[in-house]
Amino acid sequence: SEVVGCMFITNFGLTLIPHENSQAKVSVPSGMIQTIENLSKSLPTKKKKAERSFALRIFCKDMRIVKLRFVETKLKPRIVIELLTRYKRLPTTELFCFYFAATPYNISGWGIYDTGREYTRQGIPCEEWRISSVNINYEACDSYPNLLASPCTASEELLRASAAYRSRGRLPALCWRHSGNKATITRASQPRVGLAARRSVEDETLVAQILAATPNAKELYILDARPR
């Protein structure tokens, strides 16, 4: 289909943006260009001079064929062909996915996220929740933050017992708390029940305390996110 618009050539590709229907934009990445054919040679000389026009046909590696016709332009087909040919031979390291990058940070990535600051943003500590240091040295769980939010009624001993009952020590811990209705989301790994269907009074107590620490909740929904 024919599209009339403005063409942009960058070192990342060719883009044709229509004047009217923006949904019909044509984009050809520089790495997808296979060959470029100058069709101006087939046009009558008088017509080319009168309209100052020329035409190109681009064969793409994804089986597309894009035909470009330039009318009333001072551009020369040689210039367009040279630009497209130069950029289609760019080294891999200069492709857009490698070339474009955000401004590098001057700070350590380990300091971008601060667990204590995140809990403060969620309004913790509060009447129902406190910040526990049971995992301060990552002794309870090496894949959890060093600070955990737990119900105020849960003791450190209770949290350690719950961690021992959960896979990889991932005891039920707060992830998110709504500042308005105080709804919460907690996460945990599966319990280590074993073949004997072992239970843990401390773990069950902690789950009940999580429900009690959510004032407007009458029941607790447990979602199993493990793959089948």
PDB file of N, CA and C in Angstrom, residues 168-228:
ATOM      1  N   ARG A 168      14.083 -23.404  52.499  1.00  0.00           N
ATOM      2  CA  ARG A 168      15.139 -22.397  52.375  1.00  0.00           C
ATOM      3  C   ARG A 168      14.984 -21.259  53.378  1.00  0.00           C
ATOM      4  N   GLY A 169      14.248 -21.513  54.443  1.00  0.00           N
ATOM      5  CA  GLY A 169      14.109 -20.522  55.501  1.00  0.00           C
ATOM      6  C   GLY A 169      13.212 -19.351  55.160  1.00  0.00           C
ATOM      7  N   ARG A 170      12.435 -19.449  54.096  1.00  0.00           N
ATOM      8  CA  ARG A 170      11.590 -18.335  53.668  1.00  0.00           C
ATOM      9  C   ARG A 170      10.297 -18.302  54.474  1.00  0.00           C
ATOM     10  N   LEU A 171      10.375 -17.751  55.659  1.00  0.00           N
ATOM     11  CA  LEU A 171       9.228 -17.633  56.538  1.00  0.00           C
ATOM     12  C   LEU A 171       8.245 -16.603  55.991  1.00  0.00           C
ATOM     13  N   PRO A 172       6.982 -16.634  56.411  1.00  0.00           N
ATOM     14  CA  PRO A 172       6.026 -15.612  55.977  1.00  0.00           C
ATOM     15  C   PRO A 172       6.492 -14.221  56.382  1.00  0.00           C
ATOM     16  N   ALA A 173       6.683 -13.334  55.410  1.00  0.00           N
ATOM     17  CA  ALA A 173       7.181 -11.984  55.663  1.00  0.00           C
ATOM     18  C   ALA A 173       6.400 -10.992  54.816  1.00  0.00           C
ATOM     19  N   LEU A 174       6.235  -9.796  55.341  1.00  0.00           N
ATOM     20  CA  LEU A 174       5.446  -8.773  54.660  1.00  0.00           C
ATOM     21  C   LEU A 174       6.167  -8.244  53.430  1.00  0.00           C
ATOM     22  N   CYS A 175       5.422  -8.100  52.317  1.00  0.00           N
ATOM     23  CA  CYS A 175       5.962  -7.507  51.090  1.00  0.00           C
ATOM     24  C   CYS A 175       5.343  -6.141  50.801  1.00  0.00           C
ATOM     25  N   TRP A 176       4.059  -5.987  51.127  1.00  0.00           N
ATOM     26  CA  TRP A 176       3.347  -4.759  50.759  1.00  0.00           C
ATOM     27  C   TRP A 176       2.204  -4.519  51.725  1.00  0.00           C
ATOM     28  N   ARG A 177       1.956  -3.255  52.023  1.00  0.00           N
ATOM     29  CA  ARG A 177       0.872  -2.867  52.923  1.00  0.00           C
ATOM     30  C   ARG A 177       0.191  -1.622  52.372  1.00  0.00           C
ATOM     31  N   HIS A 178      -1.132  -1.681  52.250  1.00  0.00           N
ATOM     32  CA  HIS A 178      -1.897  -0.544  51.750  1.00  0.00           C
ATOM     33  C   HIS A 178      -2.018   0.499  52.851  1.00  0.00           C
ATOM     34  N   SER A 179      -1.700   1.742  52.502  1.00  0.00           N
ATOM     35  CA  SER A 179      -1.704   2.791  53.514  1.00  0.00           C
ATOM     36  C   SER A 179      -3.107   3.176  53.970  1.00  0.00           C
ATOM     37  N   GLY A 180      -4.114   2.857  53.141  1.00  0.00           N
ATOM     38  CA  GLY A 180      -5.485   3.232  53.488  1.00  0.00           C
ATOM     39  C   GLY A 180      -6.227   2.157  54.258  1.00  0.00           C
ATOM     40  N   ASN A 181      -6.516   1.040  53.590  1.00  0.00           N
ATOM     41  CA  ASN A 181      -7.301  -0.019  54.235  1.00  0.00           C
ATOM     42  C   ASN A 181      -6.455  -1.034  54.983  1.00  0.00           C
ATOM     43  N   LYS A 182      -5.121  -0.862  54.949  1.00  0.00           N
ATOM     44  CA  LYS A 182      -4.172  -1.692  55.690  1.00  0.00           C
ATOM     45  C   LYS A 182      -4.143  -3.149  55.224  1.00  0.00           C
ATOM     46  N   ALA A 183      -4.612  -3.401  53.997  1.00  0.00           N
ATOM     47  CA  ALA A 183      -4.493  -4.744  53.419  1.00  0.00           C
ATOM     48  C   ALA A 183      -3.020  -5.053  53.178  1.00  0.00           C
ATOM     49  N   THR A 184      -2.650  -6.315  53.287  1.00  0.00           N
ATOM     50  CA  THR A 184      -1.247  -6.696  53.167  1.00  0.00           C
ATOM     51  C   THR A 184      -1.056  -7.867  52.217  1.00  0.00           C
ATOM     52  N   ILE A 185       0.159  -7.982  51.713  1.00  0.00           N
ATOM     53  CA  ILE A 185       0.593  -9.142  50.940  1.00  0.00           C
ATOM     54  C   ILE A 185       1.858  -9.661  51.604  1.00  0.00           C
ATOM     55  N   THR A 186       1.852 -10.909  51.970  1.00  0.00           N
ATOM     56  CA  THR A 186       3.041 -11.551  52.537  1.00  0.00           C
ATOM     57  C   THR A 186       3.452 -12.704  51.636  1.00  0.00           C
ATOM     58  N   ARG A 187       4.701 -13.079  51.717  1.00  0.00           N
ATOM     59  CA  ARG A 187       5.201 -14.173  50.896  1.00  0.00           C
ATOM     60  C   ARG A 187       5.910 -15.192  51.761  1.00  0.00           C
ATOM     61  N   ALA A 188       5.984 -16.397  51.264  1.00  0.00           N
ATOM     62  CA  ALA A 188       6.678 -17.472  51.972  1.00  0.00           C
ATOM     63  C   ALA A 188       6.891 -18.621  51.010  1.00  0.00           C
ATOM     64  N   SER A 189       7.785 -19.509  51.355  1.00  0.00           N
ATOM     65  CA  SER A 189       7.966 -20.728  50.568  1.00  0.00           C
ATOM     66  C   SER A 189       7.084 -21.830  51.135  1.00  0.00           C
ATOM     67  N   GLN A 190       7.080 -22.977  50.480  1.00  0.00           N
ATOM     68  CA  GLN A 190       6.229 -24.065  50.919  1.00  0.00           C
ATOM     69  C   GLN A 190       6.740 -24.660  52.238  1.00  0.00           C
ATOM     70  N   PRO A 191       5.838 -25.134  53.073  1.00  0.00           N
ATOM     71  CA  PRO A 191       6.255 -25.757  54.338  1.00  0.00           C
ATOM     72  C   PRO A 191       6.923 -27.104  54.094  1.00  0.00           C
ATOM     73  N   ARG A 192       7.839 -27.456  54.969  1.00  0.00           N
ATOM     74  CA  ARG A 192       8.571 -28.729  54.843  1.00  0.00           C
ATOM     75  C   ARG A 192       7.831 -29.801  55.647  1.00  0.00           C
ATOM     76  N   VAL A 193       6.727 -30.247  55.078  1.00  0.00           N
ATOM     77  CA  VAL A 193       5.894 -31.221  55.796  1.00  0.00           C
ATOM     78  C   VAL A 193       6.497 -32.624  55.761  1.00  0.00           C
ATOM     79  N   GLY A 194       7.166 -32.966  54.660  1.00  0.00           N
ATOM     80  CA  GLY A 194       7.777 -34.287  54.561  1.00  0.00           C
ATOM     81  C   GLY A 194       6.752 -35.396  54.403  1.00  0.00           C
ATOM     82  N   LEU A 195       7.224 -36.625  54.401  1.00  0.00           N
ATOM     83  CA  LEU A 195       6.351 -37.788  54.233  1.00  0.00           C
ATOM     84  C   LEU A 195       5.446 -38.004  55.440  1.00  0.00           C
ATOM     85  N   ALA A 196       5.879 -37.518  56.590  1.00  0.00           N
ATOM     86  CA  ALA A 196       5.094 -37.707  57.816  1.00  0.00           C
ATOM     87  C   ALA A 196       4.052 -36.617  58.018  1.00  0.00           C
ATOM     88  N   ALA A 197       3.887 -35.724  57.028  1.00  0.00           N
ATOM     89  CA  ALA A 197       2.919 -34.622  57.125  1.00  0.00           C
ATOM     90  C   ALA A 197       3.133 -33.820  58.406  1.00  0.00           C
ATOM     91  N   ARG A 198       4.374 -33.433  58.638  1.00  0.00           N
ATOM     92  CA  ARG A 198       4.742 -32.721  59.860  1.00  0.00           C
ATOM     93  C   ARG A 198       4.124 -31.333  59.878  1.00  0.00           C
ATOM     94  N   ARG A 199       3.704 -30.882  61.064  1.00  0.00           N
ATOM     95  CA  ARG A 199       3.130 -29.556  61.251  1.00  0.00           C
ATOM     96  C   ARG A 199       4.012 -28.738  62.189  1.00  0.00           C
ATOM     97  N   SER A 200       3.804 -27.442  62.165  1.00  0.00           N
ATOM     98  CA  SER A 200       4.559 -26.543  63.032  1.00  0.00           C
ATOM     99  C   SER A 200       3.592 -25.594  63.718  1.00  0.00           C
ATOM    100  N   VAL A 201       3.521 -25.694  65.042  1.00  0.00           N
ATOM    101  CA  VAL A 201       2.634 -24.821  65.809  1.00  0.00           C
ATOM    102  C   VAL A 201       3.069 -23.369  65.667  1.00  0.00           C
ATOM    103  N   GLU A 202       4.406 -23.152  65.670  1.00  0.00           N
ATOM    104  CA  GLU A 202       4.911 -21.791  65.558  1.00  0.00           C
ATOM    105  C   GLU A 202       4.560 -21.173  64.201  1.00  0.00           C
ATOM    106  N   ASP A 203       4.674 -21.955  63.134  1.00  0.00           N
ATOM    107  CA  ASP A 203       4.362 -21.437  61.807  1.00  0.00           C
ATOM    108  C   ASP A 203       2.874 -21.115  61.687  1.00  0.00           C
ATOM    109  N   GLU A 204       2.030 -21.993  62.215  1.00  0.00           N
ATOM    110  CA  GLU A 204       0.588 -21.740  62.171  1.00  0.00           C
ATOM    111  C   GLU A 204       0.226 -20.522  63.018  1.00  0.00           C
ATOM    112  N   THR A 205       0.929 -20.348  64.119  1.00  0.00           N
ATOM    113  CA  THR A 205       0.691 -19.175  64.968  1.00  0.00           C
ATOM    114  C   THR A 205       1.062 -17.899  64.234  1.00  0.00           C
ATOM    115  N   LEU A 206       2.179 -17.925  63.498  1.00  0.00           N
ATOM    116  CA  LEU A 206       2.615 -16.751  62.750  1.00  0.00           C
ATOM    117  C   LEU A 206       1.606 -16.386  61.666  1.00  0.00           C
ATOM    118  N   VAL A 207       1.075 -17.371  60.977  1.00  0.00           N
ATOM    119  CA  VAL A 207       0.072 -17.105  59.941  1.00  0.00           C
ATOM    120  C   VAL A 207      -1.175 -16.482  60.568  1.00  0.00           C
ATOM    121  N   ALA A 208      -1.591 -16.987  61.727  1.00  0.00           N
ATOM    122  CA  ALA A 208      -2.753 -16.415  62.420  1.00  0.00           C
ATOM    123  C   ALA A 208      -2.473 -14.984  62.867  1.00  0.00           C
ATOM    124  N   GLN A 209      -1.242 -14.704  63.276  1.00  0.00           N
ATOM    125  CA  GLN A 209      -0.890 -13.353  63.696  1.00  0.00           C
ATOM    126  C   GLN A 209      -0.865 -12.385  62.517  1.00  0.00           C
ATOM    127  N   ILE A 210      -0.498 -12.880  61.342  1.00  0.00           N
ATOM    128  CA  ILE A 210      -0.535 -12.046  60.135  1.00  0.00           C
ATOM    129  C   ILE A 210      -1.974 -11.638  59.830  1.00  0.00           C
ATOM    130  N   LEU A 211      -2.911 -12.573  59.982  1.00  0.00           N
ATOM    131  CA  LEU A 211      -4.322 -12.255  59.781  1.00  0.00           C
ATOM    132  C   LEU A 211      -4.799 -11.228  60.805  1.00  0.00           C
ATOM    133  N   ALA A 212      -4.376 -11.393  62.043  1.00  0.00           N
ATOM    134  CA  ALA A 212      -4.776 -10.464  63.097  1.00  0.00           C
ATOM    135  C   ALA A 212      -4.173  -9.074  62.891  1.00  0.00           C
ATOM    136  N   ALA A 213      -3.014  -9.013  62.210  1.00  0.00           N
ATOM    137  CA  ALA A 213      -2.362  -7.725  61.976  1.00  0.00           C
ATOM    138  C   ALA A 213      -2.966  -6.974  60.792  1.00  0.00           C
ATOM    139  N   THR A 214      -3.963  -7.576  60.159  1.00  0.00           N
ATOM    140  CA  THR A 214      -4.678  -6.926  59.057  1.00  0.00           C
ATOM    141  C   THR A 214      -6.093  -6.637  59.545  1.00  0.00           C
ATOM    142  N   PRO A 215      -6.341  -5.461  60.121  1.00  0.00           N
ATOM    143  CA  PRO A 215      -7.587  -5.185  60.850  1.00  0.00           C
ATOM    144  C   PRO A 215      -8.866  -5.415  60.063  1.00  0.00           C
ATOM    145  N   ASN A 216      -8.873  -5.097  58.791  1.00  0.00           N
ATOM    146  CA  ASN A 216     -10.116  -5.169  58.020  1.00  0.00           C
ATOM    147  C   ASN A 216     -10.313  -6.512  57.321  1.00  0.00           C
ATOM    148  N   ALA A 217      -9.440  -7.482  57.597  1.00  0.00           N
ATOM    149  CA  ALA A 217      -9.547  -8.794  56.953  1.00  0.00           C
ATOM    150  C   ALA A 217     -10.210  -9.790  57.889  1.00  0.00           C
ATOM    151  N   LYS A 218     -11.152 -10.556  57.359  1.00  0.00           N
ATOM    152  CA  LYS A 218     -11.821 -11.598  58.136  1.00  0.00           C
ATOM    153  C   LYS A 218     -11.241 -12.974  57.852  1.00  0.00           C
ATOM    154  N   GLU A 219     -10.564 -13.107  56.737  1.00  0.00           N
ATOM    155  CA  GLU A 219      -9.934 -14.369  56.386  1.00  0.00           C
ATOM    156  C   GLU A 219      -8.685 -14.101  55.568  1.00  0.00           C
ATOM    157  N   LEU A 220      -7.834 -15.105  55.513  1.00  0.00           N
ATOM    158  CA  LEU A 220      -6.549 -14.981  54.819  1.00  0.00           C
ATOM    159  C   LEU A 220      -6.567 -15.872  53.585  1.00  0.00           C
ATOM    160  N   TYR A 221      -6.240 -15.302  52.451  1.00  0.00           N
ATOM    161  CA  TYR A 221      -6.190 -16.065  51.208  1.00  0.00           C
ATOM    162  C   TYR A 221      -4.749 -16.506  50.960  1.00  0.00           C
ATOM    163  N   ILE A 222      -4.554 -17.789  50.740  1.00  0.00           N
ATOM    164  CA  ILE A 222      -3.228 -18.341  50.472  1.00  0.00           C
ATOM    165  C   ILE A 222      -3.188 -18.810  49.025  1.00  0.00           C
ATOM    166  N   LEU A 223      -2.301 -18.229  48.230  1.00  0.00           N
ATOM    167  CA  LEU A 223      -2.161 -18.554  46.814  1.00  0.00           C
ATOM    168  C   LEU A 223      -0.880 -19.353  46.609  1.00  0.00           C
ATOM    169  N   ASP A 224      -1.015 -20.522  45.988  1.00  0.00           N
ATOM    170  CA  ASP A 224       0.137 -21.377  45.701  1.00  0.00           C
ATOM    171  C   ASP A 224       0.667 -21.009  44.320  1.00  0.00           C
ATOM    172  N   ALA A 225       1.839 -20.369  44.276  1.00  0.00           N
ATOM    173  CA  ALA A 225       2.421 -19.905  43.021  1.00  0.00           C
ATOM    174  C   ALA A 225       3.475 -20.857  42.486  1.00  0.00           C
ATOM    175  N   ARG A 226       3.571 -22.050  43.045  1.00  0.00           N
ATOM    176  CA  ARG A 226       4.574 -23.006  42.564  1.00  0.00           C
ATOM    177  C   ARG A 226       4.168 -23.543  41.195  1.00  0.00           C
ATOM    178  N   PRO A 227       5.126 -23.820  40.296  1.00  0.00           N
ATOM    179  CA  PRO A 227       4.781 -24.403  38.997  1.00  0.00           C
ATOM    180  C   PRO A 227       4.306 -25.838  39.174  1.00  0.00           C
ATOM    181  N   ARG A 228       3.444 -26.247  38.287  1.00  0.00           N
ATOM    182  CA  ARG A 228       2.913 -27.615  38.382  1.00  0.00           C
ATOM    183  C   ARG A 228       3.947 -28.614  37.930  1.00  0.00           C
TER     184      ARG A 228
END
